[in-house]
Structures are given as C-alpha cells and as structure tokens.
mmCIF file of C-alpha atoms and ligand atoms in Angstrom:
data_model
loop_
_atom_site.group_PDB
_atom_site.id
_atom_site.type_symbol
_atom_site.label_atom_id
_atom_site.label_comp_id
_atom_site.label_asym_id
_atom_site.label_seq_id
_atom_site.Cartn_x
_atom_site.Cartn_y
_atom_site.Cartn_z
ATOM 1 C CA MET M 1 2.273 -202.209 -213.436
ATOM 2 C CA LYS M 2 -0.515 -201.977 -216.138
ATOM 3 C CA ASN M 3 -2.138 -205.028 -214.292
ATOM 4 C CA VAL M 4 -1.807 -203.580 -211.054
ATOM 5 C CA MET M 5 -3.776 -200.462 -212.067
ATOM 6 C CA ILE M 6 -6.502 -202.367 -213.827
ATOM 7 C CA PHE M 7 -7.000 -204.335 -210.587
ATOM 8 C CA LEU M 8 -7.145 -201.354 -208.517
ATOM 9 C CA ILE M 9 -9.650 -199.756 -210.783
ATOM 10 C CA ALA M 10 -11.943 -203.044 -210.882
ATOM 11 C CA ALA M 11 -11.473 -203.152 -206.895
ATOM 12 C CA SER M 12 -12.784 -199.778 -206.425
ATOM 13 C CA VAL M 13 -15.582 -199.934 -209.051
ATOM 14 C CA GLY M 14 -16.658 -203.019 -207.008
ATOM 15 C CA TYR M 15 -16.292 -201.436 -203.740
ATOM 16 C CA PHE M 16 -18.497 -198.468 -204.688
ATOM 17 C CA HIS M 17 -21.042 -200.485 -206.142
ATOM 18 C CA GLU M 18 -21.384 -202.585 -203.134
ATOM 19 C CA GLU M 19 -21.709 -199.321 -201.027
ATOM 20 C CA SER M 20 -24.686 -197.989 -203.230
ATOM 21 C CA VAL M 21 -26.309 -201.533 -202.949
ATOM 22 C CA LEU M 22 -25.992 -201.342 -199.150
ATOM 23 C CA ARG M 23 -27.563 -197.672 -198.787
ATOM 24 C CA SER M 24 -30.539 -198.539 -201.093
ATOM 25 C CA SER M 25 -31.469 -202.022 -199.850
ATOM 26 C CA PRO M 26 -35.178 -202.069 -199.399
ATOM 27 C CA GLY M 27 -36.847 -202.674 -195.915
ATOM 28 C CA ARG M 28 -34.062 -200.965 -194.069
ATOM 29 C CA ALA M 29 -35.667 -198.344 -191.694
ATOM 30 C CA PRO M 30 -33.879 -195.145 -191.382
ATOM 31 C CA SER M 31 -31.673 -195.036 -187.997
ATOM 32 C CA ASN M 32 -33.715 -192.370 -186.641
ATOM 33 C CA GLU M 33 -37.311 -193.603 -187.206
ATOM 34 C CA GLN M 34 -39.255 -194.124 -184.191
ATOM 35 C CA THR M 35 -41.896 -196.615 -183.641
ATOM 36 C CA ILE M 36 -45.041 -195.785 -181.556
ATOM 37 C CA ARG M 37 -47.501 -198.183 -180.649
ATOM 38 C CA VAL M 38 -51.118 -197.057 -180.305
ATOM 39 C CA SER M 39 -53.943 -199.280 -178.862
ATOM 40 C CA ALA M 40 -57.436 -198.829 -179.790
ATOM 41 C CA SER M 41 -60.335 -199.759 -177.546
ATOM 42 C CA THR M 42 -64.105 -198.711 -177.007
ATOM 43 C CA PHE M 43 -63.793 -195.763 -176.738
ATOM 44 C CA GLU M 44 -60.288 -194.532 -176.577
ATOM 45 C CA PHE M 45 -56.707 -194.505 -177.874
ATOM 46 C CA LYS M 46 -53.750 -195.282 -175.642
ATOM 47 C CA PRO M 47 -51.697 -193.173 -175.495
ATOM 48 C CA SER M 48 -54.358 -190.539 -176.169
ATOM 49 C CA GLU M 49 -51.295 -187.849 -176.830
ATOM 50 C CA ILE M 50 -48.625 -188.771 -179.064
ATOM 51 C CA ARG M 51 -45.707 -186.325 -179.023
ATOM 52 C CA VAL M 52 -43.267 -186.425 -182.132
ATOM 53 C CA LYS M 53 -40.601 -184.289 -183.580
ATOM 54 C CA LYS M 54 -40.762 -182.533 -186.963
ATOM 55 C CA GLY M 55 -38.806 -183.986 -189.591
ATOM 56 C CA VAL M 56 -38.156 -187.359 -187.677
ATOM 57 C CA PRO M 57 -39.816 -190.259 -189.530
ATOM 58 C CA VAL M 58 -42.653 -192.015 -187.464
ATOM 59 C CA VAL M 59 -44.179 -195.423 -187.760
ATOM 60 C CA LEU M 60 -47.422 -195.939 -186.004
ATOM 61 C CA GLU M 61 -48.229 -199.373 -184.907
ATOM 62 C CA LEU M 62 -51.983 -199.610 -184.399
ATOM 63 C CA ILE M 63 -53.525 -202.590 -182.786
ATOM 64 C CA SER M 64 -57.385 -203.216 -181.523
ATOM 65 C CA GLU M 65 -57.971 -204.528 -178.253
ATOM 66 C CA ASP M 66 -61.470 -205.546 -178.943
ATOM 67 C CA ARG M 67 -63.125 -204.707 -182.294
ATOM 68 C CA HIS M 68 -62.843 -203.079 -185.498
ATOM 69 C CA HIS M 69 -61.827 -199.504 -185.141
ATOM 70 C CA GLY M 70 -60.609 -196.728 -187.583
ATOM 71 C CA PHE M 71 -57.663 -194.300 -187.231
ATOM 72 C CA LYS M 72 -57.931 -190.998 -189.369
ATOM 73 C CA LEU M 73 -55.489 -188.123 -189.022
ATOM 74 C CA ALA M 74 -56.634 -185.822 -191.844
ATOM 75 C CA GLU M 75 -53.902 -183.264 -191.604
ATOM 76 C CA PHE M 76 -51.381 -185.715 -192.844
ATOM 77 C CA HIS M 77 -53.428 -187.791 -195.004
ATOM 78 C CA LEU M 78 -53.360 -190.949 -192.780
ATOM 79 C CA ARG M 79 -56.218 -193.379 -192.198
ATOM 80 C CA ALA M 80 -56.061 -196.935 -191.350
ATOM 81 C CA ASP M 81 -58.537 -199.910 -190.548
ATOM 82 C CA ILE M 82 -57.371 -201.491 -187.126
ATOM 83 C CA GLN M 83 -58.637 -205.189 -186.675
ATOM 84 C CA PRO M 84 -58.059 -207.145 -183.480
ATOM 85 C CA GLY M 85 -55.156 -209.490 -183.850
ATOM 86 C CA ALA M 86 -53.385 -207.513 -186.660
ATOM 87 C CA ALA M 87 -51.164 -204.659 -186.221
ATOM 88 C CA GLU M 88 -51.565 -201.775 -188.780
ATOM 89 C CA LYS M 89 -48.366 -199.923 -189.505
ATOM 90 C CA ILE M 90 -48.786 -196.335 -190.873
ATOM 91 C CA ARG M 91 -45.353 -194.524 -191.788
ATOM 92 C CA PHE M 92 -44.986 -190.822 -192.298
ATOM 93 C CA ILE M 93 -42.504 -187.994 -191.694
ATOM 94 C CA PRO M 94 -44.540 -185.232 -189.688
ATOM 95 C CA ASP M 95 -43.457 -182.107 -192.011
ATOM 96 C CA LYS M 96 -45.288 -179.412 -190.051
ATOM 97 C CA THR M 97 -45.557 -178.228 -186.409
ATOM 98 C CA GLY M 98 -48.909 -178.216 -184.406
ATOM 99 C CA THR M 99 -51.458 -179.974 -182.642
ATOM 100 C CA PHE M 100 -53.582 -182.305 -184.497
ATOM 101 C CA THR M 101 -56.543 -184.451 -183.827
ATOM 102 C CA PHE M 102 -56.922 -187.912 -184.847
ATOM 103 C CA PHE M 103 -60.057 -190.148 -184.407
ATOM 104 C CA CYS M 104 -61.608 -193.457 -184.920
ATOM 105 C CA ASP M 105 -63.732 -193.277 -188.201
ATOM 106 C CA VAL M 106 -65.383 -196.587 -187.849
ATOM 107 C CA PHE M 107 -68.549 -196.480 -185.789
ATOM 108 C CA CYS M 108 -67.757 -198.773 -182.738
ATOM 109 C CA GLY M 109 -70.613 -198.180 -180.303
ATOM 110 C CA GLY M 110 -72.279 -195.507 -178.135
ATOM 111 C CA GLY M 111 -68.995 -193.558 -177.186
ATOM 112 C CA HIS M 112 -67.463 -193.657 -180.693
ATOM 113 C CA GLU M 113 -67.822 -189.955 -181.167
ATOM 114 C CA ASP M 114 -65.576 -189.161 -178.289
ATOM 115 C CA MET M 115 -62.825 -191.665 -179.695
ATOM 116 C CA SER M 116 -59.987 -189.569 -180.260
ATOM 117 C CA GLY M 117 -56.636 -188.436 -179.390
ATOM 118 C CA ILE M 118 -53.944 -185.682 -180.380
ATOM 119 C CA LEU M 119 -50.491 -185.777 -182.219
ATOM 120 C CA LYS M 120 -48.234 -182.937 -181.174
ATOM 121 C CA VAL M 121 -45.458 -182.016 -183.652
ATOM 122 C CA VAL M 122 -42.666 -180.086 -181.921
ATOM 123 C CA GLU M 123 -39.412 -178.527 -183.611
HETATM 124 CU CU1 LIG S 1 -65.114 -195.660 -183.153
#
C-alpha cells in the first residue's frame, strides 16, 4: 500500500511538471495572437488602415516591395527598418484605444512625407 502511495505521488508530480513545461515552452504564440501583413512601397503602406482590438496581441509582419523603408508607431514605442527580401516582425499588445498614425521614418524619395497609415484600436 505504501508503495502504491509513493507511486501515485511521483506520478502526479511528474504530471504537473510536464504541464508547466508545456505552458512555458518558448516560441509558442498565444492562441489569440493575430498576424497582420503590411507591405511598404514608395510611397504607401498596404493596408493603410489597420484595425485591432485592445488587449489582443498583434504581430505586424512588415515587408518592403522595393527599397529600404521605416516603420514608426510612436505611441506604442515601435519602430523597425524594412528591407526588401526580409520580413520584419514586431509583436505588441495594444493597451489603449484610439487612432494612431504610423509612418515611414527612412527617407525614400519625393513622396516620403506622405507615407503613412493609421492604426485603429477598438474595445
Ligand atoms: Cu519613406
């Protein structure tokens, strides 16, 4: 009987250990995370309007269709360089609602100043 108890305790400890390892395994994306692909080209972002929900993790997958561009979303302290041929991923959790402007912060030619878009965060 004593042996059975020891076995049960050992089995349950092992079980819980495995559970915690599964939960904390690195690289596992939260199930509600959403990936939004944004392409940059002279002189626009597509889509130019991104709608997300407050509190839901977002991955922006930034790609360039032509040359070096930048991505800056100051209110969420996000910025990235976007180079052709390589997707740049930015993860964040929108923690406030509102309409925020993102823009290209790498000079890319005559229409650079107009290269922007908006992020709408809703409840
Ligand atoms: Cu630019």
